[in-house]
Coordinates of C-alpha atoms in Angstrom, one line a residue:
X1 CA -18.2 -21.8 10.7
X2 CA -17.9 -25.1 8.5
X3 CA -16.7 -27.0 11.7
X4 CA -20.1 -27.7 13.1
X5 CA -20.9 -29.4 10.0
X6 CA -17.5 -32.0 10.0
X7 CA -18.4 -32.6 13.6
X8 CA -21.9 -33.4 12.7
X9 CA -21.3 -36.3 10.5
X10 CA -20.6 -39.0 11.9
X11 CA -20.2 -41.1 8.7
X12 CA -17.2 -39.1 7.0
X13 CA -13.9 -40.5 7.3
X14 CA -11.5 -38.0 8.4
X15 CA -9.2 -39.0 5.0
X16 CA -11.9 -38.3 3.0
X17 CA -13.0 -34.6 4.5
X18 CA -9.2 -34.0 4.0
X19 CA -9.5 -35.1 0.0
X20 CA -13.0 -32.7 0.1
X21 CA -10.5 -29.8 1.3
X22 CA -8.0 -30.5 -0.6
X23 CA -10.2 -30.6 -3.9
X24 CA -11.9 -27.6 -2.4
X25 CA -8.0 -25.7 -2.6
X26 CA -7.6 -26.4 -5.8
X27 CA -10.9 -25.4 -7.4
X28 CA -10.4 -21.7 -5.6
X29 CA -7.0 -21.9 -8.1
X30 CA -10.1 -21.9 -11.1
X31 CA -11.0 -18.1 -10.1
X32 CA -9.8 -15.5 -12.3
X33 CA -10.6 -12.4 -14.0
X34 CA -10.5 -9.8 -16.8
X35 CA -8.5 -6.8 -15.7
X36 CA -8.5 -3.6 -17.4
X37 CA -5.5 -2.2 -19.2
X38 CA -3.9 -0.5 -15.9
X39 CA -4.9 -3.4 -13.5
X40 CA -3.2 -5.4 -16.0
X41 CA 0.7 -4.4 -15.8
X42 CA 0.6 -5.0 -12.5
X43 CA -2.0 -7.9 -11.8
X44 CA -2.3 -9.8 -14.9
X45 CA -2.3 -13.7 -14.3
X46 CA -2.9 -12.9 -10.6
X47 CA -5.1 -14.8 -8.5
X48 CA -8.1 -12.8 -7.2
X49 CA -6.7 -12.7 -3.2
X50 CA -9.4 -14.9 -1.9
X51 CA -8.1 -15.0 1.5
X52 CA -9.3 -17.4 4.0
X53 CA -8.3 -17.3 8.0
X54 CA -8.0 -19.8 10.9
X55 CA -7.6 -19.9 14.2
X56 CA -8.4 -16.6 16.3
X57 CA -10.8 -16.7 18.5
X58 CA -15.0 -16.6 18.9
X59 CA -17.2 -13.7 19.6
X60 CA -17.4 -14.8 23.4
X61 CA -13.5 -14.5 23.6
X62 CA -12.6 -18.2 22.9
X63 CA -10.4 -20.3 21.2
X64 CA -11.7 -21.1 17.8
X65 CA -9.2 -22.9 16.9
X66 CA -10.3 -26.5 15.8
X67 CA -9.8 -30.0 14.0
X68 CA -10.9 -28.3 10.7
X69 CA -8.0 -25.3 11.3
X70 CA -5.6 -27.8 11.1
X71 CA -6.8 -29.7 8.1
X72 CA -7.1 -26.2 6.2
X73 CA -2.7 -26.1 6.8
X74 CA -2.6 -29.6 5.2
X75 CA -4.9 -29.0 2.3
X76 CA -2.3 -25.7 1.9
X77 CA 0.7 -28.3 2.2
X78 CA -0.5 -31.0 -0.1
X79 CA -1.5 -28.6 -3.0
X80 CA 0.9 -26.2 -3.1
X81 CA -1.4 -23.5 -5.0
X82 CA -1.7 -19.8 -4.8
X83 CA -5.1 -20.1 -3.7
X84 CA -6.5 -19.6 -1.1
X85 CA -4.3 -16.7 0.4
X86 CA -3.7 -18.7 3.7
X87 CA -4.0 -16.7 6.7
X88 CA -3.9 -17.6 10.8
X89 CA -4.9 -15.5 13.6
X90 CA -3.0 -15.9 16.9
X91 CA -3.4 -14.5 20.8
X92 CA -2.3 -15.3 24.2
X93 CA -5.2 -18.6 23.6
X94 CA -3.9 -20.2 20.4
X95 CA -2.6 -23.6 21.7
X96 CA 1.1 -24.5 21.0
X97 CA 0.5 -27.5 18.8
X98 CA -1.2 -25.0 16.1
X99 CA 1.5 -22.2 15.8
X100 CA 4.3 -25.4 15.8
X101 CA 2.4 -26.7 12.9
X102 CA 2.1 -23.4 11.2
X103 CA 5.3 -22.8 11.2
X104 CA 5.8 -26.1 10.2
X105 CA 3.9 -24.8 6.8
X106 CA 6.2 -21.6 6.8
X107 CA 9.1 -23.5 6.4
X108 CA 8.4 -25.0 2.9
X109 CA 8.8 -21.6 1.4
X110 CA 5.3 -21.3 0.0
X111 CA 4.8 -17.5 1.7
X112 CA 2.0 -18.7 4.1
X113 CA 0.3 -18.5 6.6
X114 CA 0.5 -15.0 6.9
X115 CA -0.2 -14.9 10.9
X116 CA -2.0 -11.4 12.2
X117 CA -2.0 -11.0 16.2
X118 CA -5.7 -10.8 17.4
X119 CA -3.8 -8.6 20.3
X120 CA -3.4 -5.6 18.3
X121 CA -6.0 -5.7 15.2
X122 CA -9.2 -6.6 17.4
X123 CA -8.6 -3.3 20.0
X124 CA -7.5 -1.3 16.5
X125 CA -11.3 -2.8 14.9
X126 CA -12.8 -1.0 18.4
X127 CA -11.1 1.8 17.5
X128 CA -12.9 2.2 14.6
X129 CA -16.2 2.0 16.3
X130 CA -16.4 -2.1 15.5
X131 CA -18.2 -3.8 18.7
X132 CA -16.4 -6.4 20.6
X133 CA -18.3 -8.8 19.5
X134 CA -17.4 -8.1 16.0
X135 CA -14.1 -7.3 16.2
X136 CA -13.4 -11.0 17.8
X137 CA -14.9 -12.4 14.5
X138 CA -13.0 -10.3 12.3
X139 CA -11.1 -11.8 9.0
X140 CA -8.9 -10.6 6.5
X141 CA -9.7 -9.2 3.1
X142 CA -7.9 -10.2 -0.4
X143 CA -3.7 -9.3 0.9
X144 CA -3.9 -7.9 4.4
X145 CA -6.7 -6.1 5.4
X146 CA -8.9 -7.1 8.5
X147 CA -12.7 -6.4 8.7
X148 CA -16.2 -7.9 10.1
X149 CA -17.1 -10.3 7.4
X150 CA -20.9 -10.3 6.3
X151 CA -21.5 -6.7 8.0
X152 CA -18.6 -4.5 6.3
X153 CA -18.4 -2.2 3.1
X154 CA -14.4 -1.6 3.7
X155 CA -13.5 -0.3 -0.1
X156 CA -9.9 -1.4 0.8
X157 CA -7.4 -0.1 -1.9
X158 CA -9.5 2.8 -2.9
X159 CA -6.5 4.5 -4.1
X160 CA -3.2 4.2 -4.4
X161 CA -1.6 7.0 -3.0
X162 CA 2.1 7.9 -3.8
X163 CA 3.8 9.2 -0.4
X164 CA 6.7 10.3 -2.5
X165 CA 5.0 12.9 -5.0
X166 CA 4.5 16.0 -2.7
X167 CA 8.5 15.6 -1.8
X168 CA 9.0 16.1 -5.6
X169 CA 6.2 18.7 -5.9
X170 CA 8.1 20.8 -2.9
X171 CA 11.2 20.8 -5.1
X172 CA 9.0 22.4 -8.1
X173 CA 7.2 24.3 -5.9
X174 CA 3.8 23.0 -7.2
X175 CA 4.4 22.8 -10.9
X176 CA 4.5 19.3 -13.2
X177 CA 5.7 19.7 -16.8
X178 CA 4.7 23.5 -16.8
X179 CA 1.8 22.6 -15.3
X180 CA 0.6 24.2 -11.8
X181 CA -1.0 21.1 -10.0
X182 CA -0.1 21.6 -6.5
X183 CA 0.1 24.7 -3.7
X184 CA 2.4 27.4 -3.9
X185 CA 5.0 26.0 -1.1
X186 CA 8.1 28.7 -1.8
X187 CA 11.5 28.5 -3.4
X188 CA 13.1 25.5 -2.3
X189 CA 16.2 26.6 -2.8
X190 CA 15.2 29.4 0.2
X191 CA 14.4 27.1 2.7
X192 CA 16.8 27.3 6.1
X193 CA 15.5 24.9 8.0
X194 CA 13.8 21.3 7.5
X195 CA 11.0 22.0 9.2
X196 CA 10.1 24.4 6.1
X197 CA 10.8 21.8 4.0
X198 CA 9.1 19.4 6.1
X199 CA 6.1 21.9 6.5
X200 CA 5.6 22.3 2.7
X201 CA 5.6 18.7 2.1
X202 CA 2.8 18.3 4.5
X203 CA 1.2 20.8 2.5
X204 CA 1.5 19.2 -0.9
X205 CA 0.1 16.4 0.8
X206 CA -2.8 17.8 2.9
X207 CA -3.7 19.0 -0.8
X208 CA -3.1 16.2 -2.7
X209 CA -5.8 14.1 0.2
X210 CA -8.4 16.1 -0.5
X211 CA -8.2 15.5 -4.3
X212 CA -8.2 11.8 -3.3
X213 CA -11.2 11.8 -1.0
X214 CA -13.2 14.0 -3.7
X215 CA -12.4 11.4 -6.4
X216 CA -13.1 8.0 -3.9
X217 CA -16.2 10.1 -3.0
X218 CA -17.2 10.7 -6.4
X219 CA -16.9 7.2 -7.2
X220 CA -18.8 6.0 -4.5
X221 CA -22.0 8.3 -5.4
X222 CA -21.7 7.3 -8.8
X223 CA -21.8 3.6 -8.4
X224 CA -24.8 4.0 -5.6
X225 CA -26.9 5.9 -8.4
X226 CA -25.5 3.8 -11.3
X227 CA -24.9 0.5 -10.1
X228 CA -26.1 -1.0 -7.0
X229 CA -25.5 -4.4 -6.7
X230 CA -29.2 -6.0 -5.2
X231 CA -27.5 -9.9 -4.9
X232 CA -24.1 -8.7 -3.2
X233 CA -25.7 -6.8 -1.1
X234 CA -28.4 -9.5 0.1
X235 CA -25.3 -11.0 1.6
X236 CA -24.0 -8.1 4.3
X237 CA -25.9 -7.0 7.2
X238 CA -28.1 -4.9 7.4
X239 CA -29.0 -3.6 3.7
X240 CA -32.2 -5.0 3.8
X241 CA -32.8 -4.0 7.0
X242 CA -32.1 0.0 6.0
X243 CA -33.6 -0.9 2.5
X244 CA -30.0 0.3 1.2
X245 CA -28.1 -1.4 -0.9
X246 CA -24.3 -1.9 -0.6
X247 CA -23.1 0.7 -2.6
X248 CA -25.7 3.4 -1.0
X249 CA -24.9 2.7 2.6
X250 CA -26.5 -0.3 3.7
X251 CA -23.7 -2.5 5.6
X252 CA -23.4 -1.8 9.3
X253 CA -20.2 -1.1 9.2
X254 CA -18.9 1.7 5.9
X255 CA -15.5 2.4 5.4
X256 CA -12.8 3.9 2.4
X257 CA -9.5 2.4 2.4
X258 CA -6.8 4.8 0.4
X259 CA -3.6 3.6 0.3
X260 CA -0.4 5.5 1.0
X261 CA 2.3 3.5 -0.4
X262 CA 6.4 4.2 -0.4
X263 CA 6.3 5.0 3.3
X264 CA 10.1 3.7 3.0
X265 CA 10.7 5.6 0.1
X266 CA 9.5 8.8 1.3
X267 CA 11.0 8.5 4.6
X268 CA 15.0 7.6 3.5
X269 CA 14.6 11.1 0.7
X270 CA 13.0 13.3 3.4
X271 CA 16.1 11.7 6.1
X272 CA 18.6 12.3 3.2
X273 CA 17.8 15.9 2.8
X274 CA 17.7 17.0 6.2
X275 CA 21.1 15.4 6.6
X276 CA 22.9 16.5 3.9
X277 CA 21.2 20.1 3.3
X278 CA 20.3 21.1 6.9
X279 CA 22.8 19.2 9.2
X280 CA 26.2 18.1 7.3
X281 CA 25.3 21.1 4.7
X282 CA 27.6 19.0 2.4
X283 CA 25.2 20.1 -0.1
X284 CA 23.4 22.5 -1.3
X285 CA 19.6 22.5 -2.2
X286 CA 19.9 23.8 -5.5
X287 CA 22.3 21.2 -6.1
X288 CA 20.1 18.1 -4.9
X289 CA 17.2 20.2 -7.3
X290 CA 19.7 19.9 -10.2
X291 CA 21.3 16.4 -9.5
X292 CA 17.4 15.0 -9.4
X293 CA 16.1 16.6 -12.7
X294 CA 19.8 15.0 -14.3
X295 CA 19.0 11.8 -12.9
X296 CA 22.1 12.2 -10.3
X297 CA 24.1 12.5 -13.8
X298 CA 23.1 8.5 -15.1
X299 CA 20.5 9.8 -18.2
X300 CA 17.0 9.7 -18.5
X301 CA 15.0 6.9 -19.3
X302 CA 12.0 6.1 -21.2
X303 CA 9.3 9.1 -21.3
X304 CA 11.2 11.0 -19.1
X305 CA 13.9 10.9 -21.8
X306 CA 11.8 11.5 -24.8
X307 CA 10.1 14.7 -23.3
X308 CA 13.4 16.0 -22.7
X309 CA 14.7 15.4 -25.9
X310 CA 11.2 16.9 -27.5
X311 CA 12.0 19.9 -25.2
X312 CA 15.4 20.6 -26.3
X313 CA 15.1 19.9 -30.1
X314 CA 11.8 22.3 -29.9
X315 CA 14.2 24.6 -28.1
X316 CA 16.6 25.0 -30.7
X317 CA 14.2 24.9 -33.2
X318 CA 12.8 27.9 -31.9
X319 CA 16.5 29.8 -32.0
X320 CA 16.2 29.1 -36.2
X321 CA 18.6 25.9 -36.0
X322 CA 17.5 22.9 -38.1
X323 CA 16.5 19.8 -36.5
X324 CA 17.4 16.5 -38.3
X325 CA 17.0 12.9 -37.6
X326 CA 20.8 12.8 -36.6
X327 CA 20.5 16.0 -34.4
X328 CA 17.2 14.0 -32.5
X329 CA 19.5 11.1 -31.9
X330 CA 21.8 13.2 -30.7
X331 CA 20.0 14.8 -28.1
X332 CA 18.3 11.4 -27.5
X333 CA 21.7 9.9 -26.5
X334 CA 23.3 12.7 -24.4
X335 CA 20.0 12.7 -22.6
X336 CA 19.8 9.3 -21.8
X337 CA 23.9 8.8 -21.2
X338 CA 24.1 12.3 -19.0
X339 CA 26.9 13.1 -21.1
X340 CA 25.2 17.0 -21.7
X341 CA 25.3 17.7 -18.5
X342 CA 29.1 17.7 -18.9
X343 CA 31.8 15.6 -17.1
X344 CA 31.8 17.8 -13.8
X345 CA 28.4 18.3 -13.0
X346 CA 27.9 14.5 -13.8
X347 CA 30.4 13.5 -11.3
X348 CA 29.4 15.9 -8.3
X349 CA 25.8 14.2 -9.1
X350 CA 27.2 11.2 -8.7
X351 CA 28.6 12.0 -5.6
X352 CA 25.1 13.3 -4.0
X353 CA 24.0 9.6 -5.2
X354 CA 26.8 8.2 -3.7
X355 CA 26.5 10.5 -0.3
X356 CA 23.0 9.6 0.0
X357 CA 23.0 6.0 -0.7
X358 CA 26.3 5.2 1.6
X359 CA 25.7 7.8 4.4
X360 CA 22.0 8.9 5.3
X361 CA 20.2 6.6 7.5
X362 CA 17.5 4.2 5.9
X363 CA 14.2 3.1 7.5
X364 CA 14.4 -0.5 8.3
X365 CA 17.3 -1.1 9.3
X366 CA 17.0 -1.3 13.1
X367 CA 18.1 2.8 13.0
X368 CA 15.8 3.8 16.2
X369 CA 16.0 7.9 14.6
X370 CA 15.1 6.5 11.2
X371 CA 12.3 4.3 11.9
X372 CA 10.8 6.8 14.7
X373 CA 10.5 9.1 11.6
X374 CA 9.0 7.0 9.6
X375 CA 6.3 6.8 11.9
X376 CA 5.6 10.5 12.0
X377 CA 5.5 10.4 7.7
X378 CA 3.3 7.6 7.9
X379 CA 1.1 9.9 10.6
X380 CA 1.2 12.7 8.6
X381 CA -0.2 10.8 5.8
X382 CA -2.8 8.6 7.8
X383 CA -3.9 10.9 10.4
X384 CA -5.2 14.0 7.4
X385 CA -7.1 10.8 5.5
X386 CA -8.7 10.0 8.9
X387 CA -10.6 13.8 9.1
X388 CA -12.4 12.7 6.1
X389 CA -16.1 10.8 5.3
X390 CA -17.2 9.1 2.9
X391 CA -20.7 9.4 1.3
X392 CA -21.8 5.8 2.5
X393 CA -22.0 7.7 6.2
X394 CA -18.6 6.0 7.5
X395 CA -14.6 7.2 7.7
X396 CA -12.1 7.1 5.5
X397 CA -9.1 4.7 7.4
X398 CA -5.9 4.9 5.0
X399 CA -3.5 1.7 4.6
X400 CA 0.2 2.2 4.0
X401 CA 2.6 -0.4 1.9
X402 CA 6.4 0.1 2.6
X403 CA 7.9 0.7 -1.0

């Protein structure tokens, strides 16, 4: 949308526009912010994810690729800066010259542009009840998410949703630290076939979604009714059209983005333990149950090892034995070393690491079986988030991140 304005002046060198992008890159690098405590162990020192696209095409279906496209992939060359998060959106119309000079920009090793394929997101935008029209001008959102700019509420990374809990929570059978937190699924230990197992980690999960969605909803009502944001919302369609702001349901398009992330993760346990439970039956349930609360026989670490120890030394406490400073230490180290499991059941856990990390399929590795099923976790996940609404009156759409 800034084109019409470089072809419009005709007194603008083309060297000088480039210095005006160029400075324009570099004072995006001035954008920062104050992160809470949690946001901070991950994202302190991070730029904000201010992403900015080329190329594509225009709400009539053309090529909107244009002289300022390309001068965007030099100001990214000659700077060299975090900022903006370069992206490029190709189809079957993108001319040659501009995906030869984006790769061109790949090859310095700066991680951009990312490139998305107009073939697959614009129909998956329709999908979602988007218009054509819309979906042609989509862009992309802070790391990878695409929406219609300017008429969109997406909420992308309204939760972080950890694919890999409700395997654990099926091997606990609900319980957390002596805590009940999740369904009643069974024994594990009972199961015969995978499909249980496979079942009653659906159900941890189906349960687990539903906590998610009341708490994103939550969120949402509160910060309609608490803080509605009059200038953001003078700047998406059609809030003052509905007399809505943003945060109450004014944008034409509303949507809640939870994440499901260790899709990867998730898929090489749940591969793991129908191979060596249910197929090779080289071992037993109750074993893998043991071998993962010891750690596969290499110690605890950190909290995990400091409840532990608490747990024990409160143990014996409780049996009349006296607890010192050297007996805690004690504990500490056989806990963290695996040496009180004893030397046998430390090496057959060791084994069950060794069986499942040289012998069980992983996804991603151009194993048809393994990535297939990877797919169907990452439907079982995205298609229960998809029943949902949110209180803005649009869907809930879930995003997945590998690991």
């Amino acid at each position: 949308y800034m084109y019409p304005h470089l072809a419009a002046d005709k007194n603008i060198s083309r060297e000088f526009a480039q210095e005006l992008v160029d400075c324009c890159w570099i004072k995006l690098n001035d954008i920062n912010k104050t992160r809470d405590e949690v946001s901070a162990q991950a994202f302190a020192g991070y730029a904000v994810f201010q992403n900015l696209c080329c190329g594509g095409q225009t709400e009539d279906g053309r090529d909107a690729t244009n002289d300022l496209s390309y001068m965007c992939m030099e100001a990214t060359a000659h700077v060299r800066l975090p900022q903006p998060s370069f992206s490029i959106r190709v189809w079957q119309g993108t001319p040659d010259e501009f995906l030869y000079r984006a790769c061109e920009l790949v090859r310095m090793g700066l991680g951009v542009p990312a490139m998305y394929n107009d073939e697959v997101i614009i129909p998956a935008l329709q999908n979602r009840g988007i218009s054509l029209r819309d979906a042609r001008d989509y862009c992309i959102i802070g790391c990878v998410e695409p929406q219609k700019g300017g008429k969109t509420d997406g909420w992308h990374d309204a939760a972080f949703f950890n694919m890999c809990r409700p395997m654990e929570l099926v091997f606990s059978n609900g319980v957390d630290k002596g805590v009940k937190i999740g369904p009643d699924t069974g024994d594990v230990t009972k199961m015969n076939t995978f499909e249980e197992f496979y079942e009653a980690y659906k159900t941890q999960q189906k349960y687990f979604i539903r906590l998610l969605v009341n708490a994103d909803n939550a969120i949402d009502a509160a910060h309609a009714a608490r803080c509605p944001l009059p200038f953001q919302s003078c700047m998406v369609e059609d809030c003052i059209g509905r007399g809505k702001s943003l945060q109450e349901g004014g944008a034409v398009y509303n949507f809640t983005g939870p994440q499901g992330f260790g899709i990867a993760n998730n898929t090489d346990g749940l591969l793991a333990v129908k191979q060596l439970v249910f197929e090779e039956k080289k071992v037993t349930m109750a074993e893998l149950k043991e071998a993962m609360e010891a750690n596969f026989g290499y110690g605890l670490q950190g909290a995990a090892a400091e409840r532990v120890t608490e747990e024990i030394a409160c143990g014996l406490a409780e049996h009349g034995l006296e607890i010192t400073a050297d007996a805690i230490r004690t504990i500490y180290e056989e806990v963290t070393t695996g040496n009180g499991i004893g030397a046998e059941k430390r090496a057959r856990y060791r084994e069950i690491k060794r069986l499942i990390d040289e012998t069980c399929p992983k996804y991603g590795n151009d194993i048809y079986e393994a990535d297939m099923f990877a797919r169907d976790v990452a439907n079982t996940y995205t298609k229960e988030v998809e029943k949902y609404k949110n209180v803005r009156g649009g869907r809930l759409q879930a995003g997945l991140y590998p690991v």
